[in-house]
CSV table of C-alpha atoms in Angstrom, one decimal:
chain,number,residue,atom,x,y,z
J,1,UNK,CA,92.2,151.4,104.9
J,2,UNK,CA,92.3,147.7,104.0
J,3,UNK,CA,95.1,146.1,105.5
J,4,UNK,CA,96.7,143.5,102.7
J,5,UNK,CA,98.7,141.8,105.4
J,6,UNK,CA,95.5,140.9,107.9
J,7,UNK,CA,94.4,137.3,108.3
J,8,UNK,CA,91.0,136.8,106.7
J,9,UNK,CA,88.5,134.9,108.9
J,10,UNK,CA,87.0,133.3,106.1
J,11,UNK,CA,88.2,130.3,103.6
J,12,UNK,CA,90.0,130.9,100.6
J,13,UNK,CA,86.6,129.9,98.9
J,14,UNK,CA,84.5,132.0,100.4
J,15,UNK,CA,82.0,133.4,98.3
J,16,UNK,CA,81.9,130.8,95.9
J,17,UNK,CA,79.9,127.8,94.4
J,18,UNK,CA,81.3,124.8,93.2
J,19,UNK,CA,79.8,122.2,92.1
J,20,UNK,CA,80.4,118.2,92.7
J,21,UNK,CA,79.4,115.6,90.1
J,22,UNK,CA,81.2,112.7,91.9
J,23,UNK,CA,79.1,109.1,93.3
J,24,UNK,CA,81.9,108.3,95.2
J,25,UNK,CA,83.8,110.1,97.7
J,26,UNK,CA,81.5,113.2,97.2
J,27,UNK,CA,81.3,113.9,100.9
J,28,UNK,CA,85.0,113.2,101.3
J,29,UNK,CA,85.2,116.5,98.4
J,30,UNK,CA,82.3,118.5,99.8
J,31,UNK,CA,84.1,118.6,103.0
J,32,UNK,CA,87.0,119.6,101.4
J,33,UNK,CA,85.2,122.1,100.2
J,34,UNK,CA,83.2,123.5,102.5
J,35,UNK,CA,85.7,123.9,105.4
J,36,UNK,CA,87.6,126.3,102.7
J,37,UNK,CA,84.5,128.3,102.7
J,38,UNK,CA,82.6,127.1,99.6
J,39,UNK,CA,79.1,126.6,99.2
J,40,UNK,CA,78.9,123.2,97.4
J,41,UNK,CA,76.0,122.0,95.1
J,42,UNK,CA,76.0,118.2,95.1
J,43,UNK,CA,74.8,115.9,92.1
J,44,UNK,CA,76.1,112.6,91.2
J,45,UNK,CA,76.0,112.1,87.8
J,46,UNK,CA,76.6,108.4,87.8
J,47,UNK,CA,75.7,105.3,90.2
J,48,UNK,CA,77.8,102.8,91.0
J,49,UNK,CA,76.7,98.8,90.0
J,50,UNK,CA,77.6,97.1,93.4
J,51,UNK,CA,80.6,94.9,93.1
J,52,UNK,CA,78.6,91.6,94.1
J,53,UNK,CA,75.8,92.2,91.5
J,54,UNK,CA,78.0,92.8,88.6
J,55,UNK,CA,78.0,89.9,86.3
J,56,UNK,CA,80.6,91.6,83.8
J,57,UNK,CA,83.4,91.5,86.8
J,58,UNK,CA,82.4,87.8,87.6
J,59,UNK,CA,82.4,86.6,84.2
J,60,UNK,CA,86.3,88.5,83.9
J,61,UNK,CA,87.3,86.9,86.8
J,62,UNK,CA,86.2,83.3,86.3
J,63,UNK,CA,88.4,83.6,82.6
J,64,UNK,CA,91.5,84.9,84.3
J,65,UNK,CA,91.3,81.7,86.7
J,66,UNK,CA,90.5,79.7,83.3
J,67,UNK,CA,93.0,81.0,81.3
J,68,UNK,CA,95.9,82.7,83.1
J,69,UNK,CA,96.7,86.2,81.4
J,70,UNK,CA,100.8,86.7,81.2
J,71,UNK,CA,100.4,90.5,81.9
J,72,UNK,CA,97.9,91.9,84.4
J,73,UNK,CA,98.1,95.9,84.8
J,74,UNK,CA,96.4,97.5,88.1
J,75,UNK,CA,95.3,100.7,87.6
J,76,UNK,CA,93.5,102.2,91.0
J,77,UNK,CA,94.2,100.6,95.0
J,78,UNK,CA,90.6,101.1,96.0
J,79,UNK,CA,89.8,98.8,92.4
J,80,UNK,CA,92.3,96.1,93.1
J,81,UNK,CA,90.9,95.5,96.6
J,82,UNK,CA,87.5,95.9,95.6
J,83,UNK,CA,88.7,93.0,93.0
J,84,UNK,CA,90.2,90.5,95.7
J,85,UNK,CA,87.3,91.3,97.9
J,86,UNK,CA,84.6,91.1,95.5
J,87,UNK,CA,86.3,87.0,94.2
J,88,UNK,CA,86.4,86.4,97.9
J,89,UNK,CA,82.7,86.9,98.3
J,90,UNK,CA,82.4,84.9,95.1
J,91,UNK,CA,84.1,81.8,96.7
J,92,UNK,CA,86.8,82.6,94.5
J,93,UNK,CA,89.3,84.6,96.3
J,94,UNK,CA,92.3,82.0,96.3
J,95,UNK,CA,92.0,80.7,93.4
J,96,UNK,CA,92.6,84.3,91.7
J,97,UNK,CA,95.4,85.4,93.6
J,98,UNK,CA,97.3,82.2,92.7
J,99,UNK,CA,96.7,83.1,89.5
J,100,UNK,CA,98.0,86.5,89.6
J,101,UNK,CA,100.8,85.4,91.5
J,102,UNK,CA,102.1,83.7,88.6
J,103,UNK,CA,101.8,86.6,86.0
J,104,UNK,CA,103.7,89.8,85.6
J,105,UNK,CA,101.9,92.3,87.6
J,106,UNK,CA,102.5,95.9,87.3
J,107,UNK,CA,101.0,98.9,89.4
J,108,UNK,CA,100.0,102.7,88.3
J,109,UNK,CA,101.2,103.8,91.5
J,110,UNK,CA,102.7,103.5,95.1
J,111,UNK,CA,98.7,103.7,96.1
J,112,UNK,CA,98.1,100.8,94.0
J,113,UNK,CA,101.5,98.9,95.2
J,114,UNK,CA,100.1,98.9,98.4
J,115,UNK,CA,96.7,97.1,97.6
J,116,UNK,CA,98.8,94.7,95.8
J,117,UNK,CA,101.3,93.7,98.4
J,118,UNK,CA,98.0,93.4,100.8
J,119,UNK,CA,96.4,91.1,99.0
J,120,UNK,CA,100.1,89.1,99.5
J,121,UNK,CA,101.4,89.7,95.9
J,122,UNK,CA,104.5,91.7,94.4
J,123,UNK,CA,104.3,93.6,91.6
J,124,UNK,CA,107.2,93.5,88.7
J,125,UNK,CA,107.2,97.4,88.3
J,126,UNK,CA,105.2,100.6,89.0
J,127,UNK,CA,106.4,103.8,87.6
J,128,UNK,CA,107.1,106.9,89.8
J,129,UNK,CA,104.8,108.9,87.7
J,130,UNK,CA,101.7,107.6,88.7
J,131,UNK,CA,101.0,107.7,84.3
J,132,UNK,CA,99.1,104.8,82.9
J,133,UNK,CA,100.7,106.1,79.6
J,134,UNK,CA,104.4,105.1,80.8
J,135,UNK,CA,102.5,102.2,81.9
J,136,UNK,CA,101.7,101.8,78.4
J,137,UNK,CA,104.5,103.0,77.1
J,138,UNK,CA,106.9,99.9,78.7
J,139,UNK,CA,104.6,97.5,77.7
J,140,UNK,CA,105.0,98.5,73.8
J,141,UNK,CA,108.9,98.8,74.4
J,142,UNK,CA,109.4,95.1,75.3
J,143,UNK,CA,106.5,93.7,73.0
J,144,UNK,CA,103.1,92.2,73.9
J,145,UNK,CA,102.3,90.8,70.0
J,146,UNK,CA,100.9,87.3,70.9
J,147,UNK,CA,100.2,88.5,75.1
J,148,UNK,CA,97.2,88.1,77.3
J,149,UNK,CA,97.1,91.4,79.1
J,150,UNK,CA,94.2,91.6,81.5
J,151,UNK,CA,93.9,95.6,82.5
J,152,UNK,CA,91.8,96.0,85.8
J,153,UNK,CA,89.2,99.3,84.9
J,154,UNK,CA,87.6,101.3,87.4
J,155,UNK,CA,84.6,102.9,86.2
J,156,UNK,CA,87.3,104.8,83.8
J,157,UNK,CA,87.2,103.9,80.0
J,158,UNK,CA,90.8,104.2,79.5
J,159,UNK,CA,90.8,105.8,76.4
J,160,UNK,CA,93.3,104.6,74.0
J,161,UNK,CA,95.5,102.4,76.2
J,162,UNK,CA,93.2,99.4,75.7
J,163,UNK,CA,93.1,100.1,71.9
J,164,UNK,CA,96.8,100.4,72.0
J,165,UNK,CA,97.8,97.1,73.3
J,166,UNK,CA,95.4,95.1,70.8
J,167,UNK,CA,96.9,97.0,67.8
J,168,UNK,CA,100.1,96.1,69.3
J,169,UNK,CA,98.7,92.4,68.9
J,170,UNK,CA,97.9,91.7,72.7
J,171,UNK,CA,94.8,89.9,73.5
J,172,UNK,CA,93.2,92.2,76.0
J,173,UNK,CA,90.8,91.3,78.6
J,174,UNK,CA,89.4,94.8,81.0
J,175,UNK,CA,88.3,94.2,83.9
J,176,UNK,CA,85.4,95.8,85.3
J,177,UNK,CA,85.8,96.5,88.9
J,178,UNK,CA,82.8,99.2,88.9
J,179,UNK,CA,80.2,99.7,86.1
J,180,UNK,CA,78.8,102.9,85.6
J,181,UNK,CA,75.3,103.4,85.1
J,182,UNK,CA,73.2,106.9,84.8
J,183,UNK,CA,71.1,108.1,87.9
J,184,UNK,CA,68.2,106.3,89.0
J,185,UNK,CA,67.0,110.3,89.5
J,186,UNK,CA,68.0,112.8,87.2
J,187,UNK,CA,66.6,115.4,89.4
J,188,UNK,CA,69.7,116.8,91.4
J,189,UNK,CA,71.7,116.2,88.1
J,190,UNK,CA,69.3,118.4,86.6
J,191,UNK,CA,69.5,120.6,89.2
J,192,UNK,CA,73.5,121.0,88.8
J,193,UNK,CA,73.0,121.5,85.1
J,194,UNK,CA,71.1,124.7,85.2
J,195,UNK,CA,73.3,125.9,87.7
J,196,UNK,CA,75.5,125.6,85.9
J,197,UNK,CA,74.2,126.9,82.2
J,198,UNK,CA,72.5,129.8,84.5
J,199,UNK,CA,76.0,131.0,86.0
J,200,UNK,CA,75.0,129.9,89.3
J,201,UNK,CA,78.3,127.7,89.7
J,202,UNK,CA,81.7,129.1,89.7
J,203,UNK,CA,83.3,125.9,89.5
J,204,UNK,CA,82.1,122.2,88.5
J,205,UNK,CA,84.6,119.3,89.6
J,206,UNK,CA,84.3,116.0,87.9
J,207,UNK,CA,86.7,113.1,89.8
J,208,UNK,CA,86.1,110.5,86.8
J,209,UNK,CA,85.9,110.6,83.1
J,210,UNK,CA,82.1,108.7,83.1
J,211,UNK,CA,80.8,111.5,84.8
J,212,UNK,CA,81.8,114.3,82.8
J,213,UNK,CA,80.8,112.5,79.6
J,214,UNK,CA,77.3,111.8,81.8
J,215,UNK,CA,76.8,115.1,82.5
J,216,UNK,CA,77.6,116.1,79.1
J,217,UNK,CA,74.9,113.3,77.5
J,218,UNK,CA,72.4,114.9,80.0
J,219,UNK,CA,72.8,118.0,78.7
J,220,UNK,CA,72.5,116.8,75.3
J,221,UNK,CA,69.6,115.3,76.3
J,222,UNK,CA,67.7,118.5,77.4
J,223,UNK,CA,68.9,120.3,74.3
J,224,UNK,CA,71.0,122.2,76.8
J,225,UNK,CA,74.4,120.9,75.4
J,226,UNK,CA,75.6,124.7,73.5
J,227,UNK,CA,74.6,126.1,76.4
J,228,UNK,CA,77.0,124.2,79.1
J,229,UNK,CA,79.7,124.2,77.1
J,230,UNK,CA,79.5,128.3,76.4
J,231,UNK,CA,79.9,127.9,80.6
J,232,UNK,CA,82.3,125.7,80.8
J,233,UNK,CA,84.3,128.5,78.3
J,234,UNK,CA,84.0,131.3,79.8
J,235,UNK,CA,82.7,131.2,83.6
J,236,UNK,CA,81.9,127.7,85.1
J,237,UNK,CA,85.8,126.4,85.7
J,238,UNK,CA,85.6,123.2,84.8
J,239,UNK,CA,88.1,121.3,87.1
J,240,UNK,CA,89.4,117.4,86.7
J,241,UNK,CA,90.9,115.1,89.3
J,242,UNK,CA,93.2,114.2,86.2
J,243,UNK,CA,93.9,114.2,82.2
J,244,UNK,CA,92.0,110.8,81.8
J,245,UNK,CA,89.1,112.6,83.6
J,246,UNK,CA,89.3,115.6,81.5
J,247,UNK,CA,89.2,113.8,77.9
J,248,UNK,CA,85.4,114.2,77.4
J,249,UNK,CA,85.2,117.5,78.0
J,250,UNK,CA,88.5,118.0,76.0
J,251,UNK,CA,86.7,116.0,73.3
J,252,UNK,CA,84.0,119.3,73.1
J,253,UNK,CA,86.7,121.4,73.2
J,254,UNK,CA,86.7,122.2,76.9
J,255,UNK,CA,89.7,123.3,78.4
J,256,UNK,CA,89.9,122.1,82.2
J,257,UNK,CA,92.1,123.1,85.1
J,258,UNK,CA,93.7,119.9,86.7
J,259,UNK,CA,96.1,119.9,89.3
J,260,UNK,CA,99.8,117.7,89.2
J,261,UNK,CA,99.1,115.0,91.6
J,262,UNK,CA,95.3,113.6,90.7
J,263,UNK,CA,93.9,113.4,94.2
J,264,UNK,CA,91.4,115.2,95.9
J,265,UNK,CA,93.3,117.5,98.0
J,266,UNK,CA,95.2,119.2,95.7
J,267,UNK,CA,92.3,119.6,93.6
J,268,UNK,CA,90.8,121.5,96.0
J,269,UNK,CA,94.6,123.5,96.1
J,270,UNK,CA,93.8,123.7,93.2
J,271,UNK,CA,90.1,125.5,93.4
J,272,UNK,CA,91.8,127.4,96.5
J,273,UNK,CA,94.6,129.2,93.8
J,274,UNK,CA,92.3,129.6,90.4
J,275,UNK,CA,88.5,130.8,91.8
J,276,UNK,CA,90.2,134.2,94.1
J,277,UNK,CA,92.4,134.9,91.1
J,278,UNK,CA,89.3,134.8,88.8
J,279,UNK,CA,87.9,137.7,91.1
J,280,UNK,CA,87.1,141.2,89.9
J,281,UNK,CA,89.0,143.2,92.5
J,282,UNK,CA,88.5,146.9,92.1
J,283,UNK,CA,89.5,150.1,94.4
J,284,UNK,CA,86.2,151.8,95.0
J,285,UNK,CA,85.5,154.8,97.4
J,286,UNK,CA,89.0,154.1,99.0
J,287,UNK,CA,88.1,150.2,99.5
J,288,UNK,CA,89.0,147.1,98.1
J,289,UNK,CA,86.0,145.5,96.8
J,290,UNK,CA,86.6,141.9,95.7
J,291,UNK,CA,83.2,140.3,93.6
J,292,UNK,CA,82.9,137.0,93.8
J,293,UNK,CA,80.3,134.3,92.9
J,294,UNK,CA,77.4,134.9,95.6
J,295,UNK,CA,79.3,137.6,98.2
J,296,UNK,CA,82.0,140.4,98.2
J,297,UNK,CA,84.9,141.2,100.1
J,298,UNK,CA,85.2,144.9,101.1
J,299,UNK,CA,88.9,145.3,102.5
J,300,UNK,CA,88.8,141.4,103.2
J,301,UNK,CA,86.0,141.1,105.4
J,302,UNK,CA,83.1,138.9,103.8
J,303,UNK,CA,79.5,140.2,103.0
J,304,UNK,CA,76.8,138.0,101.5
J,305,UNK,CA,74.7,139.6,98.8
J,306,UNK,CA,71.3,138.5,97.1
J,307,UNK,CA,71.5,137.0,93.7
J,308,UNK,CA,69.8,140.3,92.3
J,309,UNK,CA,72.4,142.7,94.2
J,310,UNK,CA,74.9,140.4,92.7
J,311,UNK,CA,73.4,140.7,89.3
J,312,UNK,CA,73.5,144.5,89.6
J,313,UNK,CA,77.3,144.7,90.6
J,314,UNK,CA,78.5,142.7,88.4
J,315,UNK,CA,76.7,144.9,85.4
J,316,UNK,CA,78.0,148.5,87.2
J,317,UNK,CA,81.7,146.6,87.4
J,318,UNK,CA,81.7,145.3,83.8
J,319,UNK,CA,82.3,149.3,83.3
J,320,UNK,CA,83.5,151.0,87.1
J,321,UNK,CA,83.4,154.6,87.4
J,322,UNK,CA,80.8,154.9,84.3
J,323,UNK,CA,77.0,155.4,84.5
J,324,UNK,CA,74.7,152.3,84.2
J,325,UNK,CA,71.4,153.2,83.2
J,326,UNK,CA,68.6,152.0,84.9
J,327,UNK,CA,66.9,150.3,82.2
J,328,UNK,CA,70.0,148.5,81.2
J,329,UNK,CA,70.8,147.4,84.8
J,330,UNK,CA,66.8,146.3,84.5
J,331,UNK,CA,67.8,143.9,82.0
J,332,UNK,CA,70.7,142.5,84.0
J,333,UNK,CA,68.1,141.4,86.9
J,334,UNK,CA,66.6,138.0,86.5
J,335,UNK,CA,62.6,138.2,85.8
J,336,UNK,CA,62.2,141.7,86.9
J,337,UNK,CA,60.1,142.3,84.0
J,338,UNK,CA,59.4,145.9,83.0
J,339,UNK,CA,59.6,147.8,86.5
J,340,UNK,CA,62.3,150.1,86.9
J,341,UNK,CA,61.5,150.3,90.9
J,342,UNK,CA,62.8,146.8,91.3
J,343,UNK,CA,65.8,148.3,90.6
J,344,UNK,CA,65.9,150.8,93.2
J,345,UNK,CA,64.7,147.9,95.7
J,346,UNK,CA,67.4,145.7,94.1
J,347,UNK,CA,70.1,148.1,94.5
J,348,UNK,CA,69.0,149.0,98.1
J,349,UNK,CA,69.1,145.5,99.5
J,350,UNK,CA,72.4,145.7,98.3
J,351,UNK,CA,74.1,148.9,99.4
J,352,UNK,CA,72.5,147.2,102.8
J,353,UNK,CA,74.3,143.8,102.0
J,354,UNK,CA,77.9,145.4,101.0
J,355,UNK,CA,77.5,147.7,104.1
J,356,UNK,CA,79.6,150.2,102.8
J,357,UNK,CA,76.9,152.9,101.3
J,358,UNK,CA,78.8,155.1,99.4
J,359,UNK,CA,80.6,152.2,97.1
J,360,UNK,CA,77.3,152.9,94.7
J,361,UNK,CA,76.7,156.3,93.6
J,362,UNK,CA,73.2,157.3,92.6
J,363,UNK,CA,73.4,159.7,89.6
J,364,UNK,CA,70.0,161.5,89.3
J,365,UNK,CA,67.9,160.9,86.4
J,366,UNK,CA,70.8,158.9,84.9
J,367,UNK,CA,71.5,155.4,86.9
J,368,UNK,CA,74.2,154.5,89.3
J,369,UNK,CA,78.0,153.9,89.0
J,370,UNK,CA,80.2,152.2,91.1
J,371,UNK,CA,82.7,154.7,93.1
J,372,UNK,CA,86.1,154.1,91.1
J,373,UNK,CA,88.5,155.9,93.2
J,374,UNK,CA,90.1,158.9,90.9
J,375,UNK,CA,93.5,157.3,90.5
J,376,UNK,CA,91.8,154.3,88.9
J,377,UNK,CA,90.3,155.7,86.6
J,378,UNK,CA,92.6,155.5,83.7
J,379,UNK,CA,93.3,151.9,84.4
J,380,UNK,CA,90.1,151.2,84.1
J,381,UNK,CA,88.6,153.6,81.2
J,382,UNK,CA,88.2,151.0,78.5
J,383,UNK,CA,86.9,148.3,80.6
């Protein structure tokens, strides 16, 4: 019998396919990813407008030397040094940090403290929350009717935060440290999106708010929009870096896993705790039979099954213990057309993958159950 308290030799992930829409830091996350087991289908859904070519951040820059802001708000580390180092390339470097050292500078986080007190400036405050909104929330509380606030972006439209200040009566001037721009080739984005309307993901990560809304146009785009988001409902796990990440897919009704501290570790914590919990885990033929996205655990030890065996369990365990007739487990295999035979050659590949024979009963002249062991079987009688 399965022992529950035996070390498994695979990743918590194992099994499953998760998706990565990120540009950048994708193979910092795949990593993450795959050395937890996970198969990872990569597609950025965004480039990235190199810091020295992009005229918006120059043109922002050259107007905060001009015309010193009183309030400048840094929202991301990497983007505040990319800032610094992107003026310095400019021939401009000094000039705009003796500006900023004359203004009220204040920091999202200890991350972005940091890249402040590199660049030699102090910031005024920083909350402990790592929340743009308290951010937000102080500068309304001591007043910014008649301010200049500069608000350094990062690829991340800030929803509402911007819009707040002005009807406050700030003069607000973002900062563009990284434009966003779609893919040069849609063909790998493409890719990710049928993947994901054809159930072939378990799980689609988005680390930044343009992406999600990107891969969301795409879709669109293709006529392919209904389609994601009935995935995205009920079995691609959409999960966000963070709530600003998570707005436009919020925005389509979307709800999204995200996990307390917006980083990429505990994202993948995060991935680690929700995808084996989603598992089908049923007793069958006195083993424990785990289903997951593209393999199954019998009593914990991992076995990698076909997409068609995969597409035959899952119909025999949307009802264990019950018949499944052949023609309707015909239906449940992708492009098998009219043959009932590919069924039998489906369903023998995987009895061969799971390894475990007897887990799949053939009833003769009817179809094939799965072996529910007899104490189940109440339990599991309405499935």
């Amino acid at each position: 019998m399965y022992d529950e308290e035996q070390q498994p030799e695979h990743g918590p992930l194992a099994g499953f396919t998760v998706g990565v829409t990120a540009a950048r830091r994708a193979e910092e996350l795949g990593a993450l990813l795959q050395r937890r087991g996970a198969t990872v289908l990569h597609a950025p859904a965004l480039r990235i407008v190199p810091l020295a070519d992009d005229s918006e951040l120059l043109a922002a820059t050259k107007e905060i030397i001009d015309r010193v802001p009183n309030v400048v708000v840094a929202t991301t580390a990497i983007g505040f040094r990319g800032w610094v180092e992107a003026a310095d390339g400019w021939g401009l470097g000094e000039q705009l940090v003796g500006r900023l050292r004359g203004v009220r500078l204040l920091a999202r986080g200890p991350k972005v403290k940091g890249a402040i007190r590199a660049a030699g400036l102090t910031e005024e405050w920083s909350p402990t929350s790592e929340s743009l909104a308290e951010v937000l929330d102080r500068l309304l509380e001591e007043g910014v009717d008649g301010s200049r606030v500069a608000v350094q972006l990062h690829g991340e439209p800030l929803p509402g935060f911007v819009e707040s200040l002005r009807a406050a009566g700030a003069e607000v001037l973002p900062v563009p440290v990284y434009r966003w721009l779609p893919p040069e080739d849609t063909g790998p984005l493409d890719r990710l999106l049928d993947a994901a309307v054809g159930r072939g993901l378990d799980a689609l990560t988005f680390t930044s708010a343009p992406a999600a809304a990107s891969l969301l146009s795409r879709a669109q785009d293709r006529g392919l929009l209904e389609e994601l988001l009935s995935a995205l409902a009920h079995d691609v796990l959409p999960a966000c870096v963070g709530p600003v990440t998570a707005l436009p897919l919020q925005a389509h009704g979307v709800d999204t896993v995200q996990p307390e501290r917006f980083r990429l570790g505990p994202l993948v914590q995060l991935l680690c705790q929700e995808l084996p919990a989603r598992a089908r885990v049923l007793p069958v033929a006195g083993h424990r039979v785990e289903i997951r996205g593209h393999a199954v655990l019998v009593d914990g030890e991992l076995k990698p099954v076909p997409p068609a065996g995969m597409s035959l369990l899952r119909a025999l365990s949307r009802r264990p213990g019950w018949v499944v007739p052949r023609a309707d487990l015909l239906k449940a295999l992708p492009g098998a057309g009219r043959d009932e035979h590919a069924v039998e050659t489906a369903m023998a590949r995987l009895r061969t993958a799971l390894g475990t024979p007897k887990l799949i009963q053939t009833v003769v002249k009817r179809g094939y159950r799965l072996a529910l062991d007899p104490a189940a079987d109440t339990k599991y009688a309405d499935t």
